[in-house]
């Protein structure tokens, strides 16, 4: 089945990111057909909602008709035809690691606040998701089907989605009042130290029956497409991280990013109940400019035409585009407010009685399109992958930035993407190192918005002032931009003055001020920037806290400054704005805290790294190099790197008498065995690695 919107988008050649699942499904936000509902085709669906005092804005349902006549899809400029590089055979688990997978997943799921553990079995090419305590364990086994008509089916071989994720519908709890009315506070915690009243309605949590996990299969499975993907990933309950506010989880609130589009090219005074994800933003930006389309790689490793990026996971949010006038912006500013939950900002911009006055942001909301249910982020819903998803239109497992910190399998160490911004003084002195780190972080096939703008409209030429002038400020996807934070500081003239600014947001605004006041360069055709303080406020005090709302007032003032700068250049009315965030945020219950890392350590499973739900096992690979009849030459190596392991103990478990050997510096060792046995069982172990057992059938 294809939604009405998907049909319309396909008619004009735009890519629509549809998810098809063949499974046994519950009433959990998916639509299913076929075989009496037992096996069917499932995809994202919209659920309409009525307005709730939306301060002069009108509802525009997901099924509203859209005149697409102004979207002109041209022939592909560069039909590449390439296919997704499959992840190296190091991610996930193999048969050797199955015992450790079961032991570690059992340990995690003993925690009452743990929700699921997932892995990719590279030998069987299956995805496994486990949930629930051992006496009521649920297990989903999934595989990808054949790509057909631009979509890939996810085949559920065993288990039921609803047993692990009872509700997956993102189109719920979009209204602030409804959300607060749904909250419970079972242990009656108070957060007066964070500025809340003693009986504050905002101090609450969704009961388990109302917890929602949007697009869980898509978001988990694509994570394992990266060469640096973990061996396992786990998630806990939305309230169970033990701090004030948190993100990173699979649940609705931690994943619900802000999405507002305003100005030329977009509809006016509309609140949409359409579903959206962060991968949809980049192609929508390019479509708003009426950029030429190209051939390239669509979702799920399939070649596609009519794309706006050479690798594109998302769809164009055509329901937000205004086709009645064929207006197009001359400039577009994409501004990301880190960690800003859509439900909170929509409350302040759509309510007749907001808690804080945000006149400039409200002007954009009333003159544009507000997505009531925001846009769903990737998983894990951390900042670094969210920023790169917005800038590339790709899920984290496809663009390569998996989390705020993940394990580099080649380097055998932690990779921290925000080093690009946090260590700015170093990269100013060593600019080539910044590009080296970018190239290490971002998949080579990924095209960011700066690169796509230049491909579509030409490189900027200072002498002729032709081409697209692109600025990227305080963002990770800076490669290809004409104006960047790194280049600005490295210019010398204003460096000393700017380093006196302690806050990243103030630095960003100083860059914009200098940029827009410089008449030697044009106003950027496209500008992408981040304001980061909302994330810190949400983490310190929660997504609806007094601290967060104070920060919103500061943000609104900054937006007003941008308005003034654009107005002074005479281009304010020709400039469109896209406001978003990298993820959502959820308040946490201090009295109900998951203790997963401690349980993993207690299970005795060796790991290279545990961070933000990502688990990298430290395993051995054992191979019979030669069967000499009365001896076996064995090789022991690091399962992740292939490096030989010295001093590994190799023991024959099937021999009549104890036979053991220690590997040499090349990882080799000979075991004396009887030539009369048909199968030899060998165990290799090392103090810093998980042991491995090999069953060798003799020729």
XYZ file of C-alpha atoms in Angstrom:
699
model
C 0.000 0.000 0.000
C 1.177 3.543 -0.710
C -0.144 6.584 1.050
C -1.913 9.313 -0.925
C 1.034 11.605 -0.281
C 3.507 8.974 -1.446
C 1.556 8.507 -4.669
C 1.634 12.226 -5.370
C 5.347 12.419 -4.635
C 6.145 9.491 -6.894
C 4.133 11.060 -9.720
C 6.584 13.931 -9.867
C 9.587 11.669 -9.416
C 10.439 12.587 -5.833
C 11.785 9.968 -3.530
C 9.499 8.828 -0.756
C 11.047 6.916 2.099
C 8.502 4.154 2.598
C 8.976 1.346 5.056
C 7.402 -1.991 4.275
C 7.250 -4.791 6.824
C 5.859 -8.258 6.384
C 4.854 -9.403 9.810
C 2.223 -10.306 12.330
C 1.181 -6.907 13.604
C -0.864 -5.389 16.390
C -2.742 -2.094 16.402
C 0.422 -0.193 17.174
C 0.418 2.618 14.678
C 1.164 0.553 11.592
C -1.302 -0.193 8.816
C -1.391 -3.834 7.684
C -3.131 -5.746 4.930
C -3.066 -9.255 3.501
C -3.790 -12.745 4.840
C -6.438 -11.568 7.215
C -4.012 -9.164 8.863
C -1.508 -11.871 9.858
C 0.955 -11.099 7.092
C 0.792 -7.764 5.380
C 2.450 -4.657 4.128
C 3.173 -2.051 6.767
C 4.254 1.541 6.426
C 4.287 4.901 8.162
C 0.793 6.326 8.473
C -0.526 9.684 9.554
C -3.227 10.099 12.149
C -5.127 13.338 11.923
C -5.655 15.507 14.970
C -7.857 18.527 15.531
C -6.598 21.950 16.489
C -6.199 23.072 20.088
C -6.348 26.854 20.237
C -3.516 27.310 17.776
C -3.162 31.070 17.953
C -4.412 31.975 14.495
C -2.937 28.987 12.659
C -5.074 26.547 10.717
C -4.892 22.774 10.586
C -3.764 21.221 7.319
C -4.220 17.471 7.506
C -1.756 14.968 6.123
C -4.111 14.092 3.297
C -4.689 17.645 2.108
C -4.366 17.990 -1.642
C -1.096 19.446 -2.906
C -0.661 21.051 -6.316
C 2.745 19.747 -7.388
C 2.864 21.504 -10.745
C 5.731 23.797 -9.781
C 8.106 20.992 -8.822
C 9.974 20.331 -12.043
C 11.981 17.151 -11.917
C 14.744 17.353 -14.501
C 16.815 14.542 -15.975
C 19.529 13.260 -13.680
C 22.750 15.266 -13.791
C 24.977 12.474 -12.563
C 23.298 9.065 -12.555
C 25.803 7.108 -10.495
C 24.117 3.730 -10.163
C 26.335 2.796 -7.239
C 25.154 0.431 -4.577
C 25.535 0.788 -0.836
C 28.788 -0.631 0.488
C 27.748 -3.374 2.848
C 29.349 -3.132 6.297
C 32.606 -4.933 6.825
C 32.308 -8.342 8.371
C 33.250 -7.023 11.766
C 29.988 -5.545 13.024
C 27.411 -7.513 14.956
C 28.118 -11.097 15.954
C 29.005 -14.435 14.391
C 28.600 -17.990 15.599
C 31.646 -17.706 17.858
C 30.124 -14.713 19.635
C 26.611 -16.094 20.099
C 27.270 -17.323 23.672
C 28.548 -13.877 24.657
C 25.571 -12.199 22.961
C 23.178 -14.350 24.963
C 25.045 -13.865 28.204
C 25.277 -10.090 27.845
C 21.677 -9.703 26.650
C 20.440 -11.827 29.554
C 22.385 -9.615 31.965
C 20.989 -6.419 30.449
C 17.404 -7.639 30.421
C 17.593 -8.578 34.089
C 17.410 -4.830 34.678
C 13.699 -3.973 35.087
C 14.317 -0.641 33.348
C 15.968 -2.187 30.264
C 13.767 -2.316 27.173
C 15.612 -4.214 24.448
C 18.950 -5.516 23.175
C 19.620 -5.867 19.440
C 22.336 -7.279 17.223
C 23.106 -8.161 13.627
C 24.145 -11.778 13.001
C 26.515 -11.462 10.076
C 26.658 -15.187 9.285
C 22.897 -15.621 8.989
C 22.278 -12.051 7.752
C 19.572 -11.621 10.368
C 18.759 -8.935 12.930
C 17.786 -10.095 16.412
C 15.966 -7.972 18.997
C 15.377 -9.393 22.482
C 13.170 -7.912 25.199
C 11.722 -8.825 28.584
C 12.956 -10.826 31.582
C 14.014 -14.409 31.079
C 10.697 -15.868 32.266
C 8.770 -13.825 29.656
C 11.377 -13.278 26.957
C 10.407 -12.001 23.515
C 12.658 -12.297 20.487
C 12.260 -10.773 17.051
C 14.247 -12.180 14.137
C 14.279 -9.952 11.069
C 15.836 -9.851 7.644
C 15.779 -7.519 4.690
C 13.915 -8.567 1.584
C 14.469 -7.722 -2.039
C 14.342 -4.027 -2.927
C 11.292 -3.440 -5.094
C 9.861 -0.208 -6.496
C 12.070 1.952 -4.335
C 11.322 0.296 -1.014
C 12.704 -2.616 0.918
C 10.586 -5.018 2.906
C 11.606 -5.938 6.418
C 10.681 -9.567 6.883
C 9.765 -10.681 10.376
C 10.759 -14.322 10.465
C 9.702 -14.917 14.043
C 8.224 -12.969 16.932
C 5.789 -10.057 17.015
C 6.699 -6.390 16.812
C 4.015 -5.528 19.347
C 5.556 -7.800 21.984
C 8.733 -5.683 21.996
C 7.429 -2.282 20.872
C 3.688 -2.148 21.667
C 3.243 1.353 20.199
C 5.289 2.676 17.290
C 3.017 5.471 16.059
C 4.790 8.882 16.062
C 1.518 10.730 15.469
C 0.391 10.784 19.106
C 0.818 13.095 22.105
C 1.653 16.075 19.935
C -0.339 18.463 22.110
C 1.364 19.852 25.225
C -1.722 19.708 27.440
C -2.521 16.182 26.354
C 1.052 15.160 27.104
C 0.983 16.578 30.617
C -2.392 14.997 31.299
C -0.883 11.640 30.345
C 2.008 11.937 32.800
C 2.279 9.910 35.985
C 4.676 10.387 38.882
C 4.584 7.035 40.686
C 7.180 7.880 43.329
C 6.011 11.482 43.709
C 9.395 13.021 43.047
C 9.744 16.807 43.287
C 12.268 18.906 41.426
C 12.094 22.188 43.268
C 15.884 22.432 43.057
C 15.454 22.773 39.304
C 12.880 25.545 39.531
C 9.672 23.492 39.446
C 6.794 23.990 41.884
C 6.180 21.354 44.548
C 3.257 19.794 42.671
C 4.313 20.837 39.168
C 2.424 19.051 36.363
C 5.537 19.106 34.229
C 7.262 16.696 36.603
C 5.902 13.465 35.246
C 6.542 10.549 32.921
C 4.575 8.552 30.415
C 3.219 5.298 31.857
C 4.453 2.174 30.127
C 1.127 1.698 28.381
C 1.633 5.033 26.595
C 5.320 4.736 25.739
C 5.947 5.048 21.997
C 8.959 3.919 19.943
C 8.688 5.387 16.409
C 10.005 3.393 13.434
C 12.030 1.065 15.678
C 12.994 -1.526 13.067
C 14.133 0.999 10.472
C 16.163 2.998 12.994
C 17.818 -0.031 14.602
C 18.547 -1.953 11.410
C 20.115 0.941 9.486
C 22.463 1.572 12.429
C 24.241 -1.698 11.601
C 24.978 -0.532 8.018
C 28.049 1.383 9.197
C 31.539 -0.122 9.217
C 31.846 1.229 12.768
C 28.485 -0.128 13.899
C 28.417 -1.785 17.310
C 28.145 -5.481 17.952
C 25.122 -4.894 20.178
C 22.876 -1.955 20.982
C 20.466 -1.620 23.890
C 17.787 0.777 25.043
C 16.244 1.570 28.405
C 12.903 3.009 29.463
C 12.364 6.680 28.579
C 12.621 7.842 32.215
C 15.465 5.607 33.447
C 18.777 7.404 32.850
C 19.015 8.920 36.317
C 19.838 12.531 35.407
C 17.551 15.555 34.954
C 16.925 15.529 31.213
C 18.221 13.103 28.628
C 18.183 12.077 24.982
C 19.748 9.223 23.065
C 16.891 6.760 23.417
C 14.518 5.195 20.916
C 11.372 6.592 22.558
C 9.067 9.282 21.220
C 10.012 12.265 23.371
C 13.768 11.771 23.118
C 13.371 11.391 19.341
C 10.873 14.207 18.651
C 12.809 17.063 17.074
C 11.402 20.485 16.229
C 10.314 21.225 12.649
C 9.083 24.615 11.394
C 9.390 25.870 7.801
C 8.599 29.474 6.940
C 8.969 32.022 4.195
C 8.970 31.939 0.390
C 8.317 28.489 -0.978
C 6.418 27.235 2.069
C 2.774 27.369 3.036
C 1.609 29.964 5.528
C -0.324 29.609 8.783
C -0.474 25.811 8.662
C -0.146 23.169 11.381
C 0.503 19.807 9.756
C -0.248 16.387 11.186
C 2.006 14.690 8.628
C 4.789 12.432 9.776
C 8.348 13.636 9.223
C 11.864 12.518 10.042
C 15.166 14.354 10.155
C 16.309 12.682 6.921
C 13.511 14.567 5.148
C 14.918 18.026 5.864
C 17.876 18.137 3.463
C 15.932 17.088 0.345
C 13.139 19.496 1.304
C 15.599 22.394 1.510
C 16.858 21.624 -1.983
C 13.323 21.170 -3.329
C 12.352 24.559 -1.897
C 15.086 26.068 -4.077
C 13.788 24.071 -7.055
C 17.218 22.469 -7.302
C 17.799 20.061 -10.188
C 17.431 16.412 -9.281
C 20.034 13.728 -9.786
C 20.402 9.994 -9.926
C 22.003 8.245 -7.040
C 21.420 5.995 -4.118
C 18.069 5.905 -2.397
C 17.279 4.120 0.846
C 18.152 0.463 1.360
C 21.015 0.358 -1.177
C 18.761 0.924 -4.188
C 19.549 3.075 -7.219
C 17.021 5.856 -7.746
C 16.452 8.833 -10.001
C 14.758 12.106 -9.104
C 16.857 12.542 -5.961
C 18.021 15.835 -4.522
C 21.146 14.326 -2.954
C 23.406 11.707 -4.481
C 22.589 9.501 -1.494
C 19.186 10.257 -0.001
C 17.272 8.403 2.701
C 14.491 10.941 3.159
C 11.548 12.275 1.201
C 10.617 15.795 0.180
C 8.064 17.213 2.610
C 5.885 18.261 -0.307
C 2.889 18.886 1.958
C 4.779 21.884 3.375
C 5.668 23.438 0.023
C 3.508 26.223 -1.364
C 2.766 25.404 -4.995
C -0.017 27.949 -5.346
C 2.328 30.812 -6.268
C 5.454 28.950 -7.378
C 7.408 31.267 -5.085
C 11.008 30.294 -4.374
C 13.364 31.747 -1.771
C 16.479 33.631 -2.809
C 18.053 32.593 0.486
C 17.327 29.912 3.054
C 18.595 29.763 6.646
C 18.543 26.336 8.303
C 18.854 26.854 12.063
C 19.179 23.931 14.446
C 18.326 24.378 18.144
C 20.137 21.534 19.860
C 17.897 19.259 21.936
C 14.716 21.322 21.558
C 11.632 19.119 21.980
C 8.956 19.923 19.393
C 6.151 19.688 21.939
C 7.684 22.453 24.056
C 8.436 24.980 21.322
C 5.081 24.318 19.646
C 3.376 25.041 22.961
C 5.018 28.448 23.127
C 4.343 29.300 19.477
C 0.848 27.889 18.969
C -0.857 28.563 22.287
C -2.989 31.625 22.936
C -1.482 31.725 26.438
C 2.213 30.842 26.057
C 4.453 30.609 29.092
C 7.050 32.917 27.514
C 6.802 35.539 24.796
C 8.752 34.645 21.646
C 7.637 37.237 19.093
C 10.208 36.492 16.393
C 9.812 32.740 16.492
C 6.042 33.147 16.605
C 6.241 35.315 13.504
C 7.948 32.433 11.675
C 5.415 29.901 12.965
C 2.391 31.981 12.032
C 3.843 32.745 8.633
C 4.866 29.182 7.896
C 4.334 25.488 8.547
C 4.565 23.857 11.969
C 4.803 20.075 12.245
C 2.689 19.299 15.278
C 4.480 16.017 15.916
C 7.909 17.292 14.950
C 10.429 15.188 13.062
C 11.753 11.867 14.335
C 15.516 11.597 14.722
C 17.739 8.632 14.060
C 18.856 6.220 16.737
C 20.696 6.692 19.003
C 19.099 10.110 19.356
C 22.286 11.943 20.312
C 23.503 15.313 19.083
C 26.336 14.449 16.690
C 24.367 11.962 14.558
C 21.332 14.263 14.580
C 23.327 17.223 13.294
C 24.844 15.160 10.491
C 21.474 13.639 9.586
C 19.998 17.128 9.152
C 22.964 18.129 7.010
C 23.039 15.014 4.783
C 19.545 13.508 4.645
C 20.939 10.157 5.830
C 20.361 7.924 8.833
C 23.346 7.624 11.226
C 24.323 4.171 9.996
C 24.587 5.615 6.474
C 26.410 8.904 7.110
C 28.754 7.242 9.597
C 28.445 9.432 12.707
C 26.755 6.947 15.019
C 26.768 8.755 18.352
C 28.475 11.472 20.361
C 31.147 8.842 20.936
C 31.595 5.543 19.161
C 34.352 3.010 18.590
C 36.604 3.356 15.564
C 37.286 -0.218 14.554
C 40.334 0.679 12.456
C 41.831 2.944 15.118
C 40.741 0.722 18.024
C 39.789 3.783 20.052
C 36.903 6.094 20.795
C 35.903 8.569 18.076
C 34.368 11.849 19.268
C 32.756 13.866 16.436
C 32.352 17.081 18.422
C 36.121 17.362 18.651
C 35.647 19.419 15.485
C 33.915 22.122 17.527
C 35.257 21.511 21.029
C 38.919 21.622 19.950
C 38.569 24.604 17.645
C 41.905 26.234 18.630
C 43.771 23.091 17.587
C 41.995 22.832 14.244
C 42.582 26.530 13.542
C 46.290 25.836 13.791
C 45.933 22.566 11.839
C 43.105 23.092 9.321
C 44.028 20.027 7.264
C 43.401 17.922 10.358
C 39.797 19.163 10.454
C 39.181 17.895 6.920
C 40.941 14.644 7.777
C 38.640 14.151 10.761
C 35.575 15.056 8.672
C 36.557 12.493 6.059
C 37.063 9.921 8.817
C 33.675 10.659 10.360
C 31.423 11.019 7.325
C 30.922 8.209 4.817
C 32.620 9.142 1.500
C 29.393 8.567 -0.444
C 27.435 11.007 1.762
C 26.730 14.396 0.186
C 26.085 17.271 2.569
C 23.916 20.293 1.858
C 26.857 22.593 1.105
C 28.143 20.145 -1.499
C 24.667 19.594 -2.933
C 24.058 23.355 -3.253
C 27.271 23.757 -5.226
C 26.473 20.764 -7.417
C 23.029 22.190 -8.117
C 23.821 25.902 -8.494
C 27.558 26.058 -9.073
C 30.612 26.850 -6.981
C 30.766 30.441 -5.791
C 33.158 32.596 -7.805
C 34.291 35.719 -5.972
C 35.300 37.585 -9.132
C 32.084 37.048 -11.045
C 29.895 36.684 -7.925
C 28.173 33.730 -9.533
C 27.280 30.371 -8.077
C 25.885 29.579 -4.644
C 27.524 31.240 -1.667
C 27.119 28.796 1.240
C 27.824 29.344 4.939
C 27.986 26.675 7.655
C 28.394 27.897 11.230
C 28.893 25.795 14.356
C 28.037 22.658 12.405
C 29.712 19.329 11.656
C 28.719 19.164 7.978
C 30.970 22.033 6.929
C 32.937 20.461 4.091
C 32.424 22.298 0.820
C 31.038 25.484 2.384
C 32.409 28.904 1.378
C 32.143 30.333 4.889
C 32.806 28.118 7.913
C 33.482 28.578 11.595
C 36.960 27.126 11.131
C 37.813 29.435 8.253
C 36.371 32.461 10.045
C 38.517 32.013 13.130
C 41.514 31.130 11.012
C 41.234 34.414 9.131
C 43.207 36.210 11.823
C 41.572 39.631 11.942
C 38.828 38.911 14.469
C 40.200 35.801 16.146
C 41.389 37.386 19.392
C 38.185 39.333 19.873
C 35.968 36.331 19.213
C 37.762 34.000 21.569
C 36.649 36.254 24.390
C 33.124 34.910 23.814
C 32.602 31.957 26.111
C 29.337 30.675 24.777
C 29.192 28.870 21.444
C 25.893 30.555 20.610
C 27.376 34.019 21.095
C 30.268 33.026 18.846
C 27.820 31.825 16.204
C 25.915 35.097 16.310
C 29.126 37.083 16.032
C 30.005 35.131 12.901
C 26.581 35.839 11.384
C 26.888 39.519 12.231
C 30.288 39.802 10.561
C 29.134 37.720 7.591
C 25.941 39.647 6.883
C 27.557 43.042 7.411
C 30.337 42.241 4.949
C 29.228 43.816 1.648
C 32.156 42.204 -0.153
C 30.313 38.879 -0.196
C 26.670 38.175 -0.990
C 24.094 37.138 1.533
C 24.466 33.349 1.567
C 22.080 31.549 -0.706
C 22.120 28.860 1.965
C 23.197 29.196 5.585
C 23.238 26.360 8.104
C 23.954 26.994 11.759
C 23.427 25.590 15.246
C 22.551 27.171 18.555
C 23.564 24.735 21.261
C 22.478 26.121 24.626
C 18.991 24.571 24.507
C 20.569 21.129 24.816
C 22.426 22.040 27.996
C 19.288 23.623 29.473
C 17.207 20.532 28.702
C 19.806 18.186 30.134
C 20.252 20.282 33.266
C 16.577 20.783 34.079
C 14.279 19.030 31.578
C 12.508 19.913 28.317
C 9.728 22.044 29.864
C 11.797 23.603 32.644
C 12.041 27.265 33.641
C 15.717 27.130 32.598
C 14.825 25.929 29.112
C 12.188 28.621 28.722
C 14.619 31.321 29.773
C 16.924 30.007 27.066
C 14.108 30.209 24.524
C 13.792 33.912 25.216
C 17.503 34.295 24.464
C 17.079 32.336 21.235
C 14.187 34.513 20.160
C 16.331 37.598 20.630
C 19.001 36.021 18.425
C 16.429 35.324 15.719
C 15.400 38.963 15.940
C 19.027 39.980 15.402
C 19.154 37.823 12.276
C 15.949 39.481 11.039
C 17.527 42.911 11.508
C 20.715 41.929 9.679
C 18.769 40.506 6.747
C 16.464 43.521 6.673
C 19.494 45.810 6.523
C 20.628 43.908 3.431
C 17.127 44.204 1.942
C 16.563 40.445 1.681
C 14.452 39.535 4.707
C 11.274 39.003 2.711
C 13.159 36.828 0.203
C 14.609 34.564 2.889
C 13.067 31.293 4.021
C 13.768 29.666 7.370
C 13.823 26.026 8.430
C 13.968 25.580 12.198
C 14.723 22.166 13.582
C 16.640 20.281 16.255
C 18.819 17.201 16.331
C 16.627 15.212 18.742
C 14.083 15.677 21.501
C 14.419 15.495 25.270
C 12.771 13.676 28.174
C 12.676 14.366 31.886
C 14.108 11.564 34.028
C 12.892 9.873 37.215
C 15.737 9.853 39.739
C 14.120 7.028 41.660
C 13.959 4.602 38.712
C 17.386 4.264 37.164
C 18.760 1.601 34.836
C 22.105 0.074 35.799
C 23.008 -1.631 32.536
C 26.791 -0.956 32.361
C 27.281 -2.410 35.857
C 25.306 -5.522 34.873
C 27.435 -5.954 31.762
C 30.617 -5.795 33.821
C 29.201 -8.254 36.338
C 28.432 -10.699 33.509
C 32.153 -10.962 32.810
C 31.892 -10.215 29.091
C 34.913 -8.367 27.726
C 34.133 -5.210 25.756
C 36.213 -2.697 23.833
C 33.726 0.072 24.587
C 30.278 0.725 26.031
C 28.880 4.153 25.260
C 25.377 5.529 24.816
C 23.799 2.112 24.322
C 26.459 0.935 21.836
C 28.417 -2.173 22.859
C 31.587 -3.339 21.129
C 32.676 -6.844 22.091
C 36.309 -7.800 22.449
C 36.455 -11.227 20.889
C 38.916 -13.758 19.513
C 38.875 -15.406 16.117
C 40.154 -18.996 15.981
C 41.043 -20.736 12.742
C 42.597 -24.072 11.771
C 45.487 -23.107 9.501
C 46.608 -26.660 8.824
C 45.348 -30.148 9.683
C 48.397 -32.391 9.725
C 46.592 -35.537 10.853
C 48.242 -35.839 14.226
C 48.399 -32.096 14.843
C 46.403 -28.944 14.169
C 48.103 -25.645 13.452
C 45.852 -22.951 14.901
C 45.752 -19.212 14.423
C 44.320 -16.833 17.001
C 43.565 -13.198 16.147
C 41.572 -10.199 17.261
C 38.069 -10.701 15.826
C 37.728 -7.015 15.025
C 41.145 -6.132 13.590
C 42.590 -9.478 12.527
C 45.760 -8.741 14.498
C 47.509 -11.880 15.817
C 47.111 -12.558 19.530
C 50.159 -13.607 21.519
C 49.864 -15.800 24.643
C 46.343 -17.063 23.963
C 45.600 -20.407 25.618
C 44.332 -23.105 23.224
C 42.832 -26.228 24.765
C 41.426 -29.358 23.127
C 38.102 -30.003 24.848
C 37.326 -33.207 22.970
C 40.631 -34.979 23.514
C 40.951 -37.997 25.818
C 43.736 -36.325 27.759
C 44.455 -32.638 28.417
C 46.100 -31.031 25.410
C 46.885 -27.335 25.375
C 49.173 -24.852 23.714
C 49.965 -21.146 23.891
C 49.995 -19.006 20.766
C 53.240 -17.340 19.722
C 53.750 -13.730 18.726
C 52.287 -14.483 15.301
C 49.168 -15.970 16.872
C 50.073 -19.552 15.916
C 50.217 -22.710 17.965
C 50.194 -26.488 17.298
C 47.943 -28.908 19.142
C 48.784 -32.608 19.144
C 45.586 -34.559 18.427
C 44.630 -38.095 17.517
C 44.306 -38.693 13.760
C 41.427 -41.077 14.470
C 38.810 -38.563 15.630
C 36.367 -36.993 13.166
C 35.757 -33.775 15.104
C 37.998 -31.750 17.373
C 36.595 -29.132 19.765
C 39.074 -26.394 20.683
C 38.748 -23.460 23.041
C 40.920 -20.347 22.835
C 41.007 -17.860 25.654
C 42.885 -14.739 26.730
C 42.559 -12.568 29.800
C 41.596 -9.472 27.775
C 39.233 -11.199 25.339
C 36.092 -13.269 25.304
C 36.875 -16.947 24.772
C 35.944 -18.739 21.566
C 35.110 -22.393 20.866
C 35.724 -23.962 17.457
C 34.386 -27.304 16.227
C 36.666 -28.596 13.493
C 35.364 -31.357 11.219
C 38.301 -33.283 9.840
C 38.665 -34.024 6.128
